[in-house]
Structure formats: structure tokens, C-alpha cells
Amino acid sequence: MKDLFGKALLDYQNDNYTEDIITSTNISENDELPLPYLFRSFKEMPKLEKKALQLSKGKILDVGCGSGSHSLYLQEKGLDVKAIDISKGAIEVAKKRGVLNAEVLDILDEKETFHTILFLMNGTGIFQELKNVSKYLKHLKSLLKPKGQILIDSSDIKYMYEDEDGGLWIDTNANYYGELDYYLCYKNEDEEPMKWLYLDFDTLKLACESVGLTCEKVMDGKHYDYLAKLY
Ligand SMILES: C[S@@+](CC[C@H](N)C(=O)[O-])C[C@H]1O[C@@H](n2cnc3c(N)ncnc32)[C@H](O)[C@@H]1O
């Protein structure tokens, strides 16, 4: 990984903001990811994220924290939060912004236990592929303190396969439709291609049940997205 995501966050943090990240997928064209969005305040967050933060309690883990926007909000409210990310640049920025407990760490290497584990901004993306979901969920279950909860958001991206007449062009012989190849470009440099997983609620619920986790929908978002609570 070249860590172009981290580089972009560092540029923004260091007042070198000149351009946005460009993302695309195997089923969609180029799209801008505005850097200011990655530094959003509570007021600027979508309602699903606000709800997740309001439900957060006890010792909290913010997985894939990025620049640390969610962690900072929780920390400022006096909560005990640890922020982790595999991006070195992201963790450097989170620390610069004032996140006290931030570490470069893959969630699969986390060993502490928590009352609340957050995965926000399409949190299921971190699982990468449907075949990995059980492995991640089992590990997450082992990180939960008694009565602990995982709060995770995702989207049902079936709508991305709709043609103009409202018909669906999903290839039923292909992999799960929420599995995407994800490409990121920043300042004319291409990141190594990544896998990114969008999980519809029913598929997430089934996967949770297979590892002994209960999965409840907390709320729907504005655009096929939802927030789920796993415990
Ligand atoms: C879409 S960004 C979301 C950033 C932040 N949560 C936000 O809402 O602004 C996903 C983040 O997850 C991180 N990430 C991906 N895989 C990870 C893993 N296995 N463990 C920890 N972090 C991971 C990426 O580096 C990236 O910063």
C-alpha cells in the first residue's frame, strides 16, 4: 500500500490542500472524495454516524479511524476511545488533531476488549470480500466485553446495477454484488487496487447469525444505507 489516503489526509492537515482524492470501482466511473469531508465535524456528519456516536459508551474502539473525526468527538465528550487504522498517515493526522490514543494497527491484530466497536463510513468495506466476513466477525466477537456492541454502517448497492428502465443487470453467476474492486488516485498517482465490500442488511444479519452474534438494524439512512448493531 502506498498510503495515498494517508498522504491526502496529511496534506489537508498541513494546509497543503490543492485537490481531492479520485475514486472509482469496477462498476462506476470516477468520483471525487472531498478531503474536507474526511475532517467533518459532528454537525456535518450523516445521521447514521451521529446516531452511532450517540449510542457509543464505555471503552470504545474506532476502527479505520481515518483523520479521527469520530474519535475526537467522543474524546471531547469525556469518553475513553482508542483509534486504529492501517494507514500511517491517517494515524499521524489523528494524533496531530489531538486523538490521545491512536495506533497503526490492523483490526485483526487488535487484542484489547471494548464496550463499543465502531466501523463508520461503510464499515463493512474493511472486510473486503464476503468470504472474509465470518473471520472478521468471530474476531470482533472476541473483542467485546460483556454487553458490548459493534456499530457498523453499510449500504445495499443493488441500485448501482439498475439500468435506465429500472431493470437489474446483476450477473447471478458472479461474486456477491456488493464486492467491488476499488481504485483510488491522488495527485495523479494510483494506489494499489483494493477490495471493498458493501453488505446489504440481510446478508450481514445471516453472517452474524452464523457466528452467534445478534444483528439489529438501528436505522436506515437517506440512500440505501443503514446502521446496524451487533452484539
Ligand atoms: C472509508 S475510510 C473511513 C475513515 C473514517 N472512519 C471516516 O469515517 O472518515 C476507511 C479507513 O479504514 C482503514 N482500514 C482499512 N482496512 C483496515 C483494517 N484492516 N484495520 C484498520 N483500519 C483499516 C483505511 O486505512 C481507512 O482509513
Tab-separated table of N, CA and C in Angstrom, residues 96-223:
chain	number	residue	atom	x	y	z
A	96	LYS	N	-2.121	14.386	15.439
A	96	LYS	CA	-1.944	15.852	15.318
A	96	LYS	C	-3.227	16.584	15.684
A	97	ARG	N	-4.359	15.978	15.353
A	97	ARG	CA	-5.639	16.638	15.661
A	97	ARG	C	-6.008	16.501	17.131
A	98	GLY	N	-5.267	15.667	17.854
A	98	GLY	CA	-5.481	15.587	19.299
A	98	GLY	C	-6.040	14.273	19.812
A	99	VAL	N	-6.148	13.243	18.941
A	99	VAL	CA	-6.612	11.940	19.446
A	99	VAL	C	-5.494	11.368	20.316
A	100	LEU	N	-5.795	11.122	21.560
A	100	LEU	CA	-4.753	10.751	22.529
A	100	LEU	C	-4.288	9.315	22.347
A	101	ASN	N	-5.224	8.417	22.058
A	101	ASN	CA	-4.879	7.006	21.940
A	101	ASN	C	-5.119	6.551	20.499
A	102	ALA	N	-4.105	6.697	19.654
A	102	ALA	CA	-4.243	6.345	18.238
A	102	ALA	C	-3.059	5.476	17.843
A	103	GLU	N	-3.331	4.429	17.110
A	103	GLU	CA	-2.265	3.455	16.819
A	103	GLU	C	-2.413	2.904	15.393
A	104	VAL	N	-1.285	2.693	14.721
A	104	VAL	CA	-1.310	1.996	13.421
A	104	VAL	C	-1.499	0.514	13.732
A	105	LEU	N	-2.665	0.001	13.406
A	105	LEU	CA	-2.966	-1.392	13.751
A	105	LEU	C	-4.077	-1.917	12.843
A	106	ASP	N	-3.897	-3.146	12.388
A	106	ASP	CA	-4.947	-3.834	11.634
A	106	ASP	C	-5.939	-4.389	12.657
A	107	ILE	N	-7.217	-4.258	12.382
A	107	ILE	CA	-8.221	-4.733	13.339
A	107	ILE	C	-7.988	-6.209	13.702
A	108	LEU	N	-7.489	-6.992	12.754
A	108	LEU	CA	-7.279	-8.419	13.050
A	108	LEU	C	-6.147	-8.628	14.068
A	109	ASP	N	-5.330	-7.590	14.301
A	109	ASP	CA	-4.246	-7.701	15.283
A	109	ASP	C	-4.615	-7.060	16.619
A	110	GLU	N	-5.812	-6.517	16.724
A	110	GLU	CA	-6.259	-5.893	17.983
A	110	GLU	C	-6.529	-6.998	19.018
A	111	LYS	N	-6.125	-6.748	20.273
A	111	LYS	CA	-6.299	-7.788	21.300
A	111	LYS	C	-7.068	-7.304	22.527
A	112	GLU	N	-7.190	-5.984	22.686
A	112	GLU	CA	-7.909	-5.462	23.859
A	112	GLU	C	-9.413	-5.711	23.692
A	113	THR	N	-10.142	-5.545	24.787
A	113	THR	CA	-11.600	-5.710	24.685
A	113	THR	C	-12.305	-4.367	24.927
A	114	PHE	N	-13.517	-4.253	24.383
A	114	PHE	CA	-14.216	-2.958	24.351
A	114	PHE	C	-15.713	-3.122	24.613
A	115	HIS	N	-16.324	-2.021	25.063
A	115	HIS	CA	-17.787	-1.999	25.195
A	115	HIS	C	-18.448	-1.629	23.873
A	116	THR	N	-17.763	-0.794	23.074
A	116	THR	CA	-18.318	-0.353	21.779
A	116	THR	C	-17.214	-0.401	20.727
A	117	ILE	N	-17.524	-1.043	19.611
A	117	ILE	CA	-16.576	-1.067	18.486
A	117	ILE	C	-17.265	-0.405	17.294
A	118	LEU	N	-16.648	0.655	16.780
A	118	LEU	CA	-17.246	1.439	15.689
A	118	LEU	C	-16.589	1.141	14.349
A	119	PHE	N	-17.406	0.960	13.342
A	119	PHE	CA	-16.930	0.849	11.950
A	119	PHE	C	-17.778	1.819	11.146
A	120	LEU	N	-17.258	3.013	10.842
A	120	LEU	CA	-18.102	4.017	10.185
A	120	LEU	C	-17.567	4.482	8.832
A	121	MET	N	-18.464	4.880	7.965
A	121	MET	CA	-18.252	5.267	6.564
A	121	MET	C	-18.114	3.988	5.727
A	122	ASN	N	-19.199	3.303	5.606
A	122	ASN	CA	-19.254	1.941	5.043
A	122	ASN	C	-18.237	1.037	5.739
A	123	GLY	N	-18.515	0.783	7.013
A	123	GLY	CA	-17.623	-0.022	7.845
A	123	GLY	C	-17.366	-1.425	7.328
A	124	THR	N	-18.334	-2.014	6.622
A	124	THR	CA	-18.127	-3.392	6.150
A	124	THR	C	-17.063	-3.461	5.055
A	125	GLY	N	-16.690	-2.304	4.513
A	125	GLY	CA	-15.646	-2.270	3.479
A	125	GLY	C	-14.374	-2.939	3.950
A	126	ILE	N	-14.076	-2.768	5.231
A	126	ILE	CA	-12.843	-3.308	5.810
A	126	ILE	C	-12.785	-4.842	5.700
A	127	PHE	N	-13.933	-5.502	5.596
A	127	PHE	CA	-13.933	-6.982	5.472
A	127	PHE	C	-13.496	-7.412	4.059
A	128	GLN	N	-13.528	-6.508	3.140
A	128	GLN	CA	-13.056	-6.670	1.742
A	128	GLN	C	-13.872	-7.613	0.853
A	129	GLU	N	-14.120	-8.831	1.334
A	129	GLU	CA	-14.833	-9.808	0.498
A	129	GLU	C	-15.783	-10.602	1.377
A	130	LEU	N	-16.850	-11.095	0.759
A	130	LEU	CA	-17.853	-11.848	1.520
A	130	LEU	C	-17.237	-13.047	2.245
A	131	LYS	N	-16.261	-13.691	1.613
A	131	LYS	CA	-15.679	-14.886	2.228
A	131	LYS	C	-14.895	-14.569	3.514
A	132	ASN	N	-14.543	-13.308	3.731
A	132	ASN	CA	-13.793	-12.937	4.944
A	132	ASN	C	-14.694	-12.558	6.108
A	133	VAL	N	-15.979	-12.386	5.848
A	133	VAL	CA	-16.841	-11.749	6.851
A	133	VAL	C	-16.880	-12.554	8.159
A	134	SER	N	-17.006	-13.884	8.064
A	134	SER	CA	-17.071	-14.697	9.288
A	134	SER	C	-15.801	-14.548	10.122
A	135	LYS	N	-14.660	-14.554	9.430
A	135	LYS	CA	-13.374	-14.419	10.138
A	135	LYS	C	-13.337	-13.106	10.933
A	136	TYR	N	-13.734	-12.010	10.287
A	136	TYR	CA	-13.741	-10.712	10.971
A	136	TYR	C	-14.755	-10.706	12.119
A	137	LEU	N	-15.940	-11.222	11.848
A	137	LEU	CA	-16.986	-11.167	12.886
A	137	LEU	C	-16.599	-12.000	14.110
A	138	LYS	N	-16.004	-13.167	13.866
A	138	LYS	CA	-15.574	-14.007	15.011
A	138	LYS	C	-14.537	-13.261	15.837
A	139	HIS	N	-13.599	-12.628	15.156
A	139	HIS	CA	-12.564	-11.877	15.859
A	139	HIS	C	-13.198	-10.717	16.638
A	140	LEU	N	-14.121	-10.005	15.994
A	140	LEU	CA	-14.759	-8.859	16.663
A	140	LEU	C	-15.532	-9.314	17.896
A	141	LYS	N	-16.172	-10.464	17.766
A	141	LYS	CA	-16.930	-11.005	18.906
A	141	LYS	C	-15.985	-11.237	20.097
A	142	SER	N	-14.769	-11.708	19.798
A	142	SER	CA	-13.799	-11.985	20.866
A	142	SER	C	-13.289	-10.695	21.516
A	143	LEU	N	-13.494	-9.553	20.872
A	143	LEU	CA	-13.023	-8.265	21.421
A	143	LEU	C	-14.109	-7.545	22.220
A	144	LEU	N	-15.292	-8.154	22.303
A	144	LEU	CA	-16.396	-7.484	23.013
A	144	LEU	C	-16.396	-7.821	24.491
A	145	LYS	N	-16.483	-6.802	25.329
A	145	LYS	CA	-16.693	-7.011	26.762
A	145	LYS	C	-18.142	-7.453	26.949
A	146	PRO	N	-18.495	-8.041	28.109
A	146	PRO	CA	-19.893	-8.425	28.340
A	146	PRO	C	-20.824	-7.239	28.061
A	147	LYS	N	-21.927	-7.500	27.400
A	147	LYS	CA	-22.908	-6.494	26.985
A	147	LYS	C	-22.341	-5.490	25.978
A	148	GLY	N	-21.229	-5.837	25.333
A	148	GLY	CA	-20.604	-4.938	24.360
A	148	GLY	C	-21.361	-4.940	23.041
A	149	GLN	N	-21.058	-3.951	22.200
A	149	GLN	CA	-21.775	-3.790	20.927
A	149	GLN	C	-20.815	-3.358	19.814
A	150	ILE	N	-21.149	-3.794	18.606
A	150	ILE	CA	-20.443	-3.323	17.419
A	150	ILE	C	-21.449	-2.467	16.645
A	151	LEU	N	-21.059	-1.248	16.283
A	151	LEU	CA	-21.943	-0.375	15.490
A	151	LEU	C	-21.302	-0.188	14.129
A	152	ILE	N	-22.027	-0.594	13.091
A	152	ILE	CA	-21.429	-0.625	11.753
A	152	ILE	C	-22.434	-0.135	10.706
A	153	ASP	N	-21.922	0.635	9.740
A	153	ASP	CA	-22.832	1.101	8.677
A	153	ASP	C	-22.418	0.503	7.337
A	154	SER	N	-23.387	0.349	6.462
A	154	SER	CA	-23.109	-0.081	5.100
A	154	SER	C	-24.294	0.293	4.221
A	155	SER	N	-24.251	-0.142	2.953
A	155	SER	CA	-25.326	0.154	2.003
A	155	SER	C	-25.647	-1.078	1.194
A	156	ASP	N	-26.890	-1.160	0.765
A	156	ASP	CA	-27.266	-2.162	-0.226
A	156	ASP	C	-27.072	-1.490	-1.583
A	157	ILE	N	-26.020	-1.906	-2.301
A	157	ILE	CA	-25.713	-1.168	-3.550
A	157	ILE	C	-26.380	-1.777	-4.786
A	158	LYS	N	-27.438	-2.532	-4.558
A	158	LYS	CA	-28.165	-3.113	-5.702
A	158	LYS	C	-28.544	-2.007	-6.711
A	159	TYR	N	-28.865	-0.814	-6.191
A	159	TYR	CA	-29.292	0.295	-7.065
A	159	TYR	C	-28.211	0.651	-8.103
A	160	MET	N	-26.944	0.339	-7.800
A	160	MET	CA	-25.875	0.682	-8.739
A	160	MET	C	-25.914	-0.189	-10.000
A	161	TYR	N	-26.693	-1.264	-9.930
A	161	TYR	CA	-26.791	-2.174	-11.071
A	161	TYR	C	-28.084	-1.947	-11.866
A	162	GLU	N	-28.807	-0.871	-11.512
A	162	GLU	CA	-30.062	-0.610	-12.230
A	162	GLU	C	-29.800	0.097	-13.550
A	163	ASP	N	-30.445	-0.358	-14.618
A	163	ASP	CA	-30.314	0.393	-15.869
A	163	ASP	C	-31.433	1.434	-15.942
A	164	GLU	N	-31.468	2.165	-17.048
A	164	GLU	CA	-32.409	3.286	-17.133
A	164	GLU	C	-33.875	2.870	-17.017
A	165	ASP	N	-34.183	1.631	-17.419
A	165	ASP	CA	-35.585	1.175	-17.337
A	165	ASP	C	-35.917	0.584	-15.964
A	166	GLY	N	-34.967	0.650	-15.041
A	166	GLY	CA	-35.228	0.101	-13.700
A	166	GLY	C	-34.911	-1.376	-13.609
A	167	GLY	N	-34.411	-1.982	-14.714
A	167	GLY	CA	-34.027	-3.401	-14.681
A	167	GLY	C	-32.670	-3.569	-14.007
A	168	LEU	N	-32.410	-4.764	-13.475
A	168	LEU	CA	-31.128	-5.015	-12.818
A	168	LEU	C	-30.241	-5.826	-13.748
A	169	TRP	N	-28.942	-5.482	-13.805
A	169	TRP	CA	-28.025	-6.257	-14.657
A	169	TRP	C	-27.008	-7.039	-13.816
A	170	ILE	N	-27.442	-7.478	-12.616
A	170	ILE	CA	-26.537	-8.258	-11.759
A	170	ILE	C	-26.327	-9.634	-12.396
A	171	ASP	N	-25.052	-10.037	-12.511
A	171	ASP	CA	-24.722	-11.358	-13.042
A	171	ASP	C	-24.806	-12.345	-11.874
A	172	THR	N	-25.818	-13.197	-11.913
A	172	THR	CA	-26.041	-14.087	-10.765
A	172	THR	C	-24.974	-15.179	-10.656
A	173	ASN	N	-24.164	-15.348	-11.706
A	173	ASN	CA	-23.070	-16.324	-11.626
A	173	ASN	C	-21.798	-15.705	-11.049
A	174	ALA	N	-21.797	-14.379	-10.957
A	174	ALA	CA	-20.591	-13.700	-10.468
A	174	ALA	C	-20.579	-13.714	-8.934
A	175	ASN	N	-19.558	-13.099	-8.360
A	175	ASN	CA	-19.474	-12.996	-6.900
A	175	ASN	C	-20.630	-12.149	-6.366
A	176	TYR	N	-20.731	-12.081	-5.055
A	176	TYR	CA	-21.745	-11.246	-4.400
A	176	TYR	C	-21.690	-9.810	-4.958
A	177	TYR	N	-22.851	-9.217	-5.246
A	177	TYR	CA	-22.874	-7.927	-5.948
A	177	TYR	C	-22.285	-6.759	-5.151
A	178	GLY	N	-22.119	-6.933	-3.854
A	178	GLY	CA	-21.543	-5.851	-3.035
A	178	GLY	C	-20.019	-5.870	-2.976
A	179	GLU	N	-19.413	-6.852	-3.626
A	179	GLU	CA	-17.938	-6.937	-3.645
A	179	GLU	C	-17.414	-6.098	-4.799
A	180	LEU	N	-16.664	-5.041	-4.492
A	180	LEU	CA	-16.177	-4.165	-5.559
A	180	LEU	C	-14.653	-4.110	-5.585
A	181	ASP	N	-14.123	-3.903	-6.788
A	181	ASP	CA	-12.708	-3.532	-6.913
A	181	ASP	C	-12.695	-2.017	-6.810
A	182	TYR	N	-11.852	-1.516	-5.945
A	182	TYR	CA	-11.886	-0.092	-5.604
A	182	TYR	C	-10.539	0.535	-5.967
A	183	TYR	N	-10.608	1.636	-6.709
A	183	TYR	CA	-9.381	2.300	-7.159
A	183	TYR	C	-9.347	3.724	-6.600
A	184	LEU	N	-8.165	4.089	-6.135
A	184	LEU	CA	-8.005	5.425	-5.552
A	184	LEU	C	-6.829	6.121	-6.229
A	185	CYS	N	-7.036	7.372	-6.579
A	185	CYS	CA	-5.974	8.136	-7.238
A	185	CYS	C	-5.852	9.482	-6.511
A	186	TYR	N	-4.611	9.879	-6.224
A	186	TYR	CA	-4.406	11.168	-5.573
A	186	TYR	C	-3.190	11.847	-6.201
A	187	LYS	N	-3.363	13.048	-6.650
A	187	LYS	CA	-2.295	13.823	-7.299
A	187	LYS	C	-1.635	13.007	-8.414
A	188	ASN	N	-2.481	12.423	-9.256
A	188	ASN	CA	-2.031	11.658	-10.430
A	188	ASN	C	-1.277	10.376	-10.109
A	189	GLU	N	-1.313	9.950	-8.865
A	189	GLU	CA	-0.679	8.677	-8.512
A	189	GLU	C	-1.776	7.667	-8.176
A	190	ASP	N	-1.630	6.436	-8.678
A	190	ASP	CA	-2.639	5.400	-8.421
A	190	ASP	C	-2.234	4.533	-7.231
A	191	GLU	N	-3.188	4.344	-6.330
A	191	GLU	CA	-2.985	3.401	-5.207
A	191	GLU	C	-3.124	1.986	-5.758
A	192	GLU	N	-2.523	1.013	-5.076
A	192	GLU	CA	-2.737	-0.380	-5.484
A	192	GLU	C	-4.228	-0.678	-5.367
A	193	PRO	N	-4.804	-1.424	-6.331
A	193	PRO	CA	-6.243	-1.713	-6.270
A	193	PRO	C	-6.608	-2.422	-4.971
A	194	MET	N	-7.789	-2.094	-4.446
A	194	MET	CA	-8.247	-2.698	-3.183
A	194	MET	C	-9.577	-3.397	-3.414
A	195	LYS	N	-9.942	-4.254	-2.489
A	195	LYS	CA	-11.287	-4.830	-2.485
A	195	LYS	C	-12.083	-4.068	-1.430
A	196	TRP	N	-13.315	-3.783	-1.729
A	196	TRP	CA	-14.151	-3.025	-0.764
A	196	TRP	C	-15.530	-3.673	-0.785
A	197	LEU	N	-16.073	-3.973	0.380
A	197	LEU	CA	-17.320	-4.744	0.458
A	197	LEU	C	-18.484	-3.902	0.982
A	198	TYR	N	-19.548	-3.849	0.217
A	198	TYR	CA	-20.814	-3.272	0.693
A	198	TYR	C	-21.720	-4.450	1.003
A	199	LEU	N	-22.284	-4.482	2.200
A	199	LEU	CA	-23.141	-5.612	2.588
A	199	LEU	C	-24.560	-5.124	2.792
A	200	ASP	N	-25.525	-5.770	2.134
A	200	ASP	CA	-26.919	-5.440	2.422
A	200	ASP	C	-27.244	-6.005	3.810
A	201	PHE	N	-28.268	-5.433	4.444
A	201	PHE	CA	-28.539	-5.784	5.834
A	201	PHE	C	-28.813	-7.285	6.018
A	202	ASP	N	-29.585	-7.890	5.127
A	202	ASP	CA	-29.940	-9.310	5.310
A	202	ASP	C	-28.711	-10.222	5.239
A	203	THR	N	-27.788	-9.890	4.353
A	203	THR	CA	-26.570	-10.704	4.239
A	203	THR	C	-25.703	-10.537	5.493
A	204	LEU	N	-25.630	-9.306	6.001
A	204	LEU	CA	-24.878	-9.079	7.248
A	204	LEU	C	-25.518	-9.861	8.402
A	205	LYS	N	-26.839	-9.810	8.461
A	205	LYS	CA	-27.565	-10.496	9.546
A	205	LYS	C	-27.301	-12.015	9.496
A	206	LEU	N	-27.357	-12.580	8.308
A	206	LEU	CA	-27.089	-14.020	8.147
A	206	LEU	C	-25.672	-14.378	8.606
A	207	ALA	N	-24.721	-13.552	8.196
A	207	ALA	CA	-23.320	-13.794	8.566
A	207	ALA	C	-23.164	-13.705	10.089
A	208	CYS	N	-23.853	-12.758	10.712
A	208	CYS	CA	-23.781	-12.601	12.171
A	208	CYS	C	-24.351	-13.843	12.846
A	209	GLU	N	-25.496	-14.292	12.362
A	209	GLU	CA	-26.138	-15.457	12.983
A	209	GLU	C	-25.228	-16.681	12.904
A	210	SER	N	-24.481	-16.806	11.816
A	210	SER	CA	-23.613	-17.983	11.646
A	210	SER	C	-22.459	-17.994	12.652
A	211	VAL	N	-22.148	-16.852	13.251
A	211	VAL	CA	-21.072	-16.837	14.260
A	211	VAL	C	-21.619	-16.525	15.664
A	212	GLY	N	-22.924	-16.575	15.811
A	212	GLY	CA	-23.527	-16.390	17.139
A	212	GLY	C	-23.637	-14.944	17.590
A	213	LEU	N	-23.706	-14.024	16.648
A	213	LEU	CA	-23.930	-12.613	17.000
A	213	LEU	C	-25.357	-12.239	16.612
A	214	THR	N	-25.992	-11.400	17.423
A	214	THR	CA	-27.313	-10.872	17.057
A	214	THR	C	-27.099	-9.590	16.264
A	215	CYS	N	-27.872	-9.417	15.199
A	215	CYS	CA	-27.717	-8.232	14.345
A	215	CYS	C	-29.059	-7.520	14.242
A	216	GLU	N	-29.094	-6.273	14.692
A	216	GLU	CA	-30.335	-5.481	14.633
A	216	GLU	C	-30.104	-4.233	13.808
A	217	LYS	N	-31.099	-3.846	13.022
A	217	LYS	CA	-30.974	-2.573	12.311
A	217	LYS	C	-31.334	-1.449	13.278
A	218	VAL	N	-30.450	-0.477	13.408
A	218	VAL	CA	-30.736	0.674	14.278
A	218	VAL	C	-31.561	1.691	13.502
A	219	MET	N	-31.126	2.007	12.296
A	219	MET	CA	-31.893	2.926	11.457
A	219	MET	C	-31.433	2.878	10.000
A	220	ASP	N	-32.324	3.318	9.120
A	220	ASP	CA	-31.973	3.452	7.708
A	220	ASP	C	-31.449	4.858	7.464
A	221	GLY	N	-30.558	4.971	6.478
A	221	GLY	CA	-30.050	6.287	6.080
A	221	GLY	C	-30.872	6.838	4.935
A	222	LYS	N	-30.297	7.831	4.251
A	222	LYS	CA	-31.054	8.525	3.198
A	222	LYS	C	-30.955	7.809	1.861
A	223	HIS	N	-29.923	6.994	1.666
A	223	HIS	CA	-29.672	6.452	0.332
A	223	HIS	C	-29.241	4.985	0.411
